[in-house]
Amino acid sequence: MSAPPSGGGAPIENRRQLIDYFAAGNKPRADWRMGTEHEKFGFDTATLKPLPYDGERGVRAMLEGLRRFGWEAVTEGNTIIALQRGKASVTLEPGGQFELSGAPLETLHETAEENAQHIREVKAVAGEIGAGYIGLGFAPEWKREDIHWMPKGRYKIMREYMPKKGKLGLDMMLRTCTVQTNLDFESEADMVKKFRVSLALQPLATALFANSPFVEGKDAGFKSYRSHIWTDTDPDRCGMLPFVFEDGFGFERYADYMLDVPMYFVYRDGQYIDASGQSFKDFMKGKLPARPGELPTINDWADHITTAFPEVRLKRYLEMRGADSGPIPALNALPAFWVGLLYDQSALDAAWDVVKDWTVEDHDYLRSHTPRNGLATRFQGRPLSDLAREVVEIAHTGLRARRQLDAHGNDETIYLAPLDRAVASGLAPADELLAKWKGEWGRSFAPLFRDYAY
């Protein structure tokens, strides 16, 4: 199957359609689902170098090998770039990072099984070709020039545009991995409350899941170097979105924000057409330099929405984007954290009470300090680990209230175990990695790839 065609869908004739696109995400509570996405680095087990696209130990071989498990190939031209199975997909980030975009699921128990099955399949194929996979927020040793670009059209456009906007955009593309959770909302008011709570607490998630303390073989000076990278990627499309906390925020205000975000591309007939830096507003007037005289469709709008990278992103659901990738327990803990906070009304209200009085300066302070200092960040006169303890307890309460039991009678709070350890110790995964690297590993990364690979 080919990559889904863009440019289809209803033609856009007025601004109201852009707003209604988001409003179409409203779902009754009974239909709420959770989607979890995670990225991981592939490496050659003999050399510990990143995988190229082609070759026996390559990304294409991984994609082809996974097809035995019922995945269908997605191609651009003759090039396999992704896999689809039901409502789940496996996609490639620019540097070959392997991403599972999970299906919309009802419970965290299903999410955990989906992750486990995916890792089993990946390990089966990787083991046959001499590859391994590891979950970290940033590649610990590799330089940009060590990493192979994947043959995807949109990445060529981004690769050329990124250096015009920030110093670290290419590092974001090539050397970072994240885990994110996608969650539903019932109404515009419900979306607004969830957006505000999750955006305010995204730096706390960054601190709890911090797992990228190395850069090019050295101590990066950051617990989450991945998070730091986003502060110098592209100010037009990243950040904490202060307008989300202003009176009157809703679907319309987010649509206006997206209209102000410069475009990357237009997708037509299987080709990405470079529209980098051009304006969707001009597109709506038929004045886009890349496609003069042409008007956008709703699919063009859907494509454009995916080119903004704030800490929380609105599509027809909300995406939590603030966490480093990690081992399987962390991949299960992130959706547990956000589902616990956002899917039970009492928990959501309690979380809002924690953050409702924070100022724009508070949000900016946390966003700028947590990548470096993690849970040791001082905020409002106390370490962030104190706040983390309080918020993780709210997540426990929210998950207990859901009463979703597995076959052994466990509720979903079992997936918060990594966060319980973090708040008890004040240490995130990055702290553990740094201690081992400076101690028993003798500043070698070979034990990291040996002990922390999936």
XYZ file of C-alpha atoms in Angstrom:
454
model
C 0.000 0.000 0.000
C 1.206 3.501 -0.730
C 1.471 6.298 1.805
C -1.991 7.846 2.269
C -2.666 10.596 -0.256
C -2.815 14.125 1.058
C -4.652 16.854 -0.746
C -7.846 14.831 -0.508
C -10.868 15.680 1.574
C -13.168 18.670 1.423
C -11.772 21.895 -0.006
C -11.298 24.588 2.613
C -13.523 27.547 1.895
C -13.494 29.333 5.251
C -11.751 29.540 8.602
C -14.667 27.861 10.402
C -13.734 24.532 8.781
C -10.288 24.720 10.408
C -11.877 25.181 13.830
C -14.479 22.479 13.205
C -11.669 20.073 12.328
C -10.533 20.161 15.976
C -14.082 20.148 17.356
C -14.726 16.894 15.467
C -12.425 15.288 18.051
C -15.055 15.665 20.801
C -16.028 12.188 22.030
C -18.381 10.908 24.735
C -16.495 9.507 27.712
C -17.461 5.938 26.787
C -15.505 6.315 23.539
C -12.297 7.665 25.080
C -9.200 5.694 24.197
C -5.452 6.020 24.753
C -2.751 5.838 22.124
C 0.920 5.396 23.002
C 3.819 6.109 20.649
C 7.457 5.380 21.339
C 10.719 5.660 19.432
C 13.922 3.665 19.874
C 17.419 3.614 18.443
C 18.564 0.704 16.309
C 22.223 -0.272 16.399
C 24.593 -2.861 14.964
C 25.369 -5.201 17.866
C 28.937 -5.765 16.596
C 29.931 -2.101 16.230
C 27.295 -0.263 18.353
C 26.848 2.089 15.380
C 23.475 3.276 14.057
C 21.754 1.236 11.365
C 21.757 2.441 7.754
C 18.577 2.158 5.703
C 19.966 -0.391 3.222
C 22.077 -3.482 3.762
C 21.816 -6.766 5.636
C 21.832 -4.977 8.989
C 19.584 -2.140 7.958
C 16.280 -0.480 8.595
C 14.734 -1.794 5.383
C 15.647 -5.337 6.457
C 13.881 -4.680 9.790
C 10.728 -3.457 8.058
C 10.733 -6.374 5.606
C 11.360 -8.845 8.418
C 8.454 -7.590 10.502
C 6.000 -8.302 7.681
C 5.877 -11.944 8.748
C 3.847 -10.770 11.771
C 1.013 -9.458 9.614
C 2.279 -5.935 9.040
C 1.519 -4.438 5.629
C 4.190 -2.346 3.897
C 3.625 1.373 3.315
C 5.715 2.796 0.478
C 6.808 6.095 -1.013
C 7.407 5.241 -4.648
C 9.187 1.876 -4.443
C 10.672 2.557 -1.013
C 9.197 0.902 2.084
C 8.969 3.607 4.766
C 6.419 2.248 7.268
C 4.188 -0.656 8.264
C 0.486 -0.834 9.067
C -1.466 -3.449 11.041
C -5.016 -2.583 11.963
C -4.930 0.818 13.633
C -1.258 0.554 14.642
C 1.742 1.516 12.555
C 5.516 1.327 12.606
C 7.150 4.437 11.178
C 10.646 5.854 10.753
C 12.041 9.020 12.247
C 14.669 10.856 10.151
C 17.700 9.051 11.605
C 16.110 5.608 11.420
C 14.603 5.676 14.908
C 11.902 2.997 14.928
C 8.517 4.240 16.127
C 5.485 2.242 17.176
C 2.335 4.334 16.833
C -0.048 2.217 18.844
C -3.718 1.583 18.208
C -6.362 3.474 20.230
C -6.903 1.186 23.259
C -9.253 1.161 26.247
C -6.940 0.171 29.099
C -3.326 0.410 30.151
C -3.231 -3.381 30.350
C -3.860 -3.446 26.581
C -1.167 -0.804 26.062
C 1.330 -2.880 28.033
C 0.547 -5.959 25.960
C 0.815 -3.971 22.724
C 4.267 -2.708 23.738
C 5.383 -6.179 24.824
C 4.226 -7.763 21.560
C 5.940 -5.069 19.488
C 9.247 -5.448 21.330
C 9.042 -9.252 20.970
C 8.596 -8.897 17.222
C 11.363 -6.312 16.888
C 13.782 -8.435 18.911
C 12.992 -11.520 16.812
C 13.877 -9.770 13.558
C 16.765 -7.702 14.961
C 18.341 -10.787 16.516
C 18.459 -12.498 13.111
C 20.274 -9.624 11.390
C 22.685 -8.651 14.184
C 20.852 -5.527 15.304
C 19.612 -4.324 18.684
C 17.242 -1.624 19.926
C 17.483 0.640 22.945
C 15.198 3.254 24.480
C 17.011 6.490 25.375
C 16.096 10.152 24.917
C 19.289 10.998 23.032
C 21.972 8.940 21.284
C 24.788 8.774 23.865
C 27.825 8.576 21.569
C 26.855 9.143 17.956
C 27.619 12.346 16.099
C 25.308 13.764 13.457
C 27.568 12.521 10.683
C 27.409 8.948 12.057
C 23.677 8.761 11.415
C 22.003 7.794 8.153
C 19.090 9.850 6.802
C 15.961 7.898 5.968
C 14.589 8.200 2.408
C 11.369 10.065 3.219
C 10.343 13.111 1.208
C 9.194 15.319 4.057
C 12.495 14.815 5.901
C 14.493 16.229 2.987
C 12.461 19.453 3.203
C 12.790 19.642 6.999
C 16.522 18.880 6.819
C 17.110 21.904 4.608
C 14.806 24.239 6.557
C 15.696 23.376 10.162
C 19.161 25.029 10.281
C 17.534 28.320 9.219
C 15.495 28.410 12.438
C 17.661 26.958 15.226
C 20.978 25.325 16.017
C 19.672 21.944 17.225
C 16.869 21.022 14.811
C 18.968 18.426 13.003
C 19.857 16.844 16.345
C 16.142 16.645 17.145
C 15.574 14.850 13.849
C 18.536 12.467 13.986
C 19.470 11.834 17.604
C 16.354 11.967 19.817
C 13.720 9.445 20.858
C 10.545 10.106 22.796
C 7.519 8.340 24.239
C 4.192 10.114 24.010
C 0.574 9.551 24.920
C -2.488 10.642 22.948
C -5.729 11.214 24.842
C -9.311 12.196 24.025
C -11.576 14.983 25.237
C -15.340 15.265 25.629
C -15.918 18.894 24.716
C -14.081 22.125 24.079
C -14.143 22.959 27.803
C -12.770 19.498 28.644
C -10.032 19.924 26.021
C -9.060 23.313 27.473
C -8.753 21.996 31.031
C -6.758 18.942 29.934
C -4.521 21.067 27.701
C -3.746 23.466 30.544
C -3.068 20.767 33.139
C -0.930 18.664 30.812
C 1.019 21.635 29.416
C 1.760 22.947 32.916
C 2.905 19.504 34.077
C 4.864 18.567 30.954
C 8.169 19.752 32.525
C 7.421 17.502 35.490
C 7.033 14.562 33.087
C 10.327 15.612 31.487
C 11.997 15.397 34.914
C 10.382 12.068 35.899
C 11.268 10.368 32.603
C 14.640 12.115 32.055
C 16.816 9.558 30.265
C 19.300 11.424 28.074
C 22.304 12.590 30.112
C 24.987 11.982 27.463
C 26.055 13.686 24.258
C 28.880 12.490 21.991
C 30.392 10.298 24.694
C 30.354 12.885 27.476
C 28.184 13.982 30.377
C 25.819 16.434 28.671
C 25.230 18.465 31.819
C 21.513 17.773 31.360
C 19.263 15.047 32.736
C 17.182 15.345 29.552
C 19.335 16.642 26.741
C 16.491 15.658 24.399
C 14.215 18.179 26.108
C 16.887 20.870 25.915
C 17.200 20.339 22.161
C 13.636 21.503 21.613
C 14.525 24.921 23.082
C 16.743 25.653 20.055
C 14.936 23.870 17.229
C 12.367 26.302 15.789
C 10.698 29.000 17.898
C 7.825 29.253 15.392
C 6.562 25.756 16.179
C 7.866 24.670 19.600
C 7.437 25.643 23.223
C 4.968 26.115 26.069
C 2.229 28.103 24.237
C 1.389 30.752 26.857
C -1.886 31.582 25.060
C -3.290 28.227 26.203
C -3.585 29.682 29.714
C -5.297 32.901 28.579
C -9.024 33.575 28.905
C -10.960 32.542 25.836
C -8.600 29.766 24.755
C -10.243 27.048 22.690
C -10.298 25.399 19.277
C -10.405 28.760 17.488
C -7.339 30.135 19.243
C -5.355 26.973 18.461
C -6.426 27.178 14.815
C -5.151 30.767 14.721
C -1.837 29.588 16.186
C -1.527 26.928 13.483
C -2.313 29.513 10.785
C 0.697 31.484 12.053
C 3.044 28.458 11.992
C 5.019 28.522 8.712
C 4.409 25.562 6.432
C 6.849 22.796 5.526
C 5.268 21.130 2.499
C 2.245 20.271 0.383
C 1.733 16.596 -0.486
C 0.433 15.790 -3.984
C 0.426 12.584 -6.015
C 2.916 10.846 -3.738
C 5.326 13.790 -3.762
C 6.288 16.307 -1.082
C 6.394 19.808 -2.560
C 8.603 22.234 -0.664
C 6.545 25.058 0.836
C 8.913 25.709 3.736
C 8.417 29.089 5.362
C 5.248 29.783 3.344
C 1.885 30.738 4.862
C -1.240 28.614 5.174
C -3.184 31.900 5.172
C -1.822 32.582 1.678
C -2.736 29.015 0.702
C -6.346 29.758 1.677
C -6.300 32.760 -0.670
C -4.903 30.713 -3.554
C -1.608 32.565 -3.238
C 0.780 29.867 -2.007
C 4.031 30.256 -4.005
C 4.474 26.467 -4.035
C 0.986 25.899 -5.558
C -0.209 29.175 -7.103
C -3.929 29.342 -7.795
C -4.629 26.233 -5.715
C -6.743 26.097 -2.550
C -6.029 23.726 0.364
C -8.145 20.767 1.398
C -8.882 19.551 4.893
C -6.132 16.929 4.459
C -3.632 19.719 3.824
C -4.722 21.214 7.146
C -4.322 17.829 8.863
C -0.798 17.565 7.406
C 0.071 21.095 8.494
C -1.017 20.427 12.084
C 1.608 17.667 12.315
C 4.407 20.174 11.608
C 4.079 22.044 14.927
C 5.987 20.586 17.877
C 4.826 22.253 21.119
C 5.132 20.381 24.417
C 1.457 19.420 24.088
C -0.085 19.272 20.606
C -3.745 19.414 19.631
C -5.005 17.284 16.772
C -8.404 15.619 17.173
C -6.931 14.473 20.477
C -4.189 15.820 22.752
C -0.589 14.603 22.457
C 1.702 14.645 25.504
C 5.183 15.218 24.045
C 7.524 15.923 26.985
C 9.147 12.581 27.866
C 12.356 10.776 26.917
C 12.072 7.245 25.579
C 13.138 4.480 27.920
C 12.837 0.804 28.873
C 9.501 -1.005 28.651
C 8.324 -0.059 32.185
C 8.771 3.615 31.277
C 6.850 3.146 28.023
C 3.940 1.861 30.103
C 4.352 4.435 32.879
C 3.884 7.476 30.643
C 0.311 6.667 29.556
C -0.420 5.576 33.139
C 0.690 8.989 34.413
C -1.451 10.974 31.981
C -4.500 8.691 31.989
C -4.460 8.798 35.790
C -4.382 12.600 35.775
C -6.717 13.354 32.880
C -9.313 10.578 32.524
C -10.875 10.755 35.992
C -12.703 14.003 36.732
C -11.732 14.179 40.403
C -8.069 13.626 39.520
C -8.228 16.221 36.740
C -9.755 18.733 39.171
C -7.070 17.953 41.760
C -4.304 18.355 39.173
C -5.811 21.666 38.058
C -5.782 22.852 41.666
C -2.021 22.200 41.736
C -1.243 24.314 38.657
C -4.056 26.854 38.309
C -2.185 29.721 39.980
C 1.079 29.259 38.111
C 2.206 32.223 36.052
C 3.710 32.320 32.570
C 7.033 32.885 34.336
C 6.491 29.695 36.355
C 5.832 27.704 33.183
C 8.895 29.168 31.482
C 11.063 28.576 34.546
C 10.135 24.897 34.729
C 10.531 24.416 30.991
C 14.014 25.919 31.023
C 15.335 24.348 34.257
C 13.999 20.766 34.305
C 16.009 19.536 31.292
C 19.195 20.364 33.158
C 18.316 19.627 36.786
C 15.461 17.116 36.582
C 13.765 16.309 39.882
C 16.368 18.360 41.762
C 15.010 21.571 40.162
C 14.002 24.079 42.844
C 10.476 25.389 42.271
C 8.501 27.609 44.620
C 10.952 26.972 47.424
C 11.071 23.171 47.257
C 12.612 20.459 45.095
C 10.529 19.354 42.141
C 10.555 15.824 43.579
C 8.094 17.076 46.251
C 5.681 18.253 43.582
C 6.239 15.007 41.676
C 5.213 13.001 44.745
C 1.977 14.948 45.001
C 1.127 14.663 41.312
C 1.980 10.954 41.035
C -0.331 10.333 43.989
C -3.132 12.097 42.082
C -2.419 9.795 39.128
C -2.723 6.785 41.465
C -6.107 8.055 42.642
C -7.309 8.554 39.073
C -6.249 5.064 37.994
C -7.777 3.410 41.060
C -11.062 5.116 40.246
C -11.054 3.576 36.748
C -11.124 0.061 38.269
C -9.624 -1.616 35.228
C -8.285 -4.995 36.368
C -5.975 -7.413 34.563
C -6.299 -11.202 34.683
C -4.482 -11.236 38.039
C -6.757 -8.656 39.640
C -4.250 -5.773 39.417
C -5.542 -2.311 38.621
C -3.698 0.088 36.345
C -1.658 1.659 39.154
C 0.916 -1.140 38.704
C 2.269 0.778 35.692
C 3.212 3.754 37.879
C 5.914 1.708 39.662
C 8.868 3.464 37.912
C 7.472 6.828 38.993
C 6.900 5.634 42.552
C 10.594 4.731 42.681
C 11.589 8.082 41.207
C 9.625 10.127 43.744
C 10.836 7.951 46.631
C 14.482 8.404 45.648
C 14.380 11.793 43.931
C 16.254 10.133 41.047
C 15.227 9.715 37.422
C 16.637 7.134 34.955
C 19.327 9.650 33.868
C 20.714 9.750 37.410
C 21.080 5.972 37.424
C 22.822 5.973 34.035
C 25.241 8.717 35.070
C 26.133 6.926 38.305
C 26.847 3.650 36.475
C 28.794 5.364 33.693
C 31.006 7.264 36.148
C 31.366 4.168 38.338
C 31.152 0.531 37.343
C 31.089 1.145 33.583
C 34.351 3.132 33.660
C 32.910 5.749 31.269
C 32.306 3.098 28.613
C 28.998 2.905 26.739
C 29.285 -0.762 25.781
C 27.583 -1.822 29.061
C 24.734 0.617 28.347
C 23.983 -1.029 25.001
C 24.428 -4.464 26.582
C 22.308 -3.963 29.714
C 19.634 -1.525 28.562
C 18.791 -2.825 25.086
C 15.308 -4.307 24.797
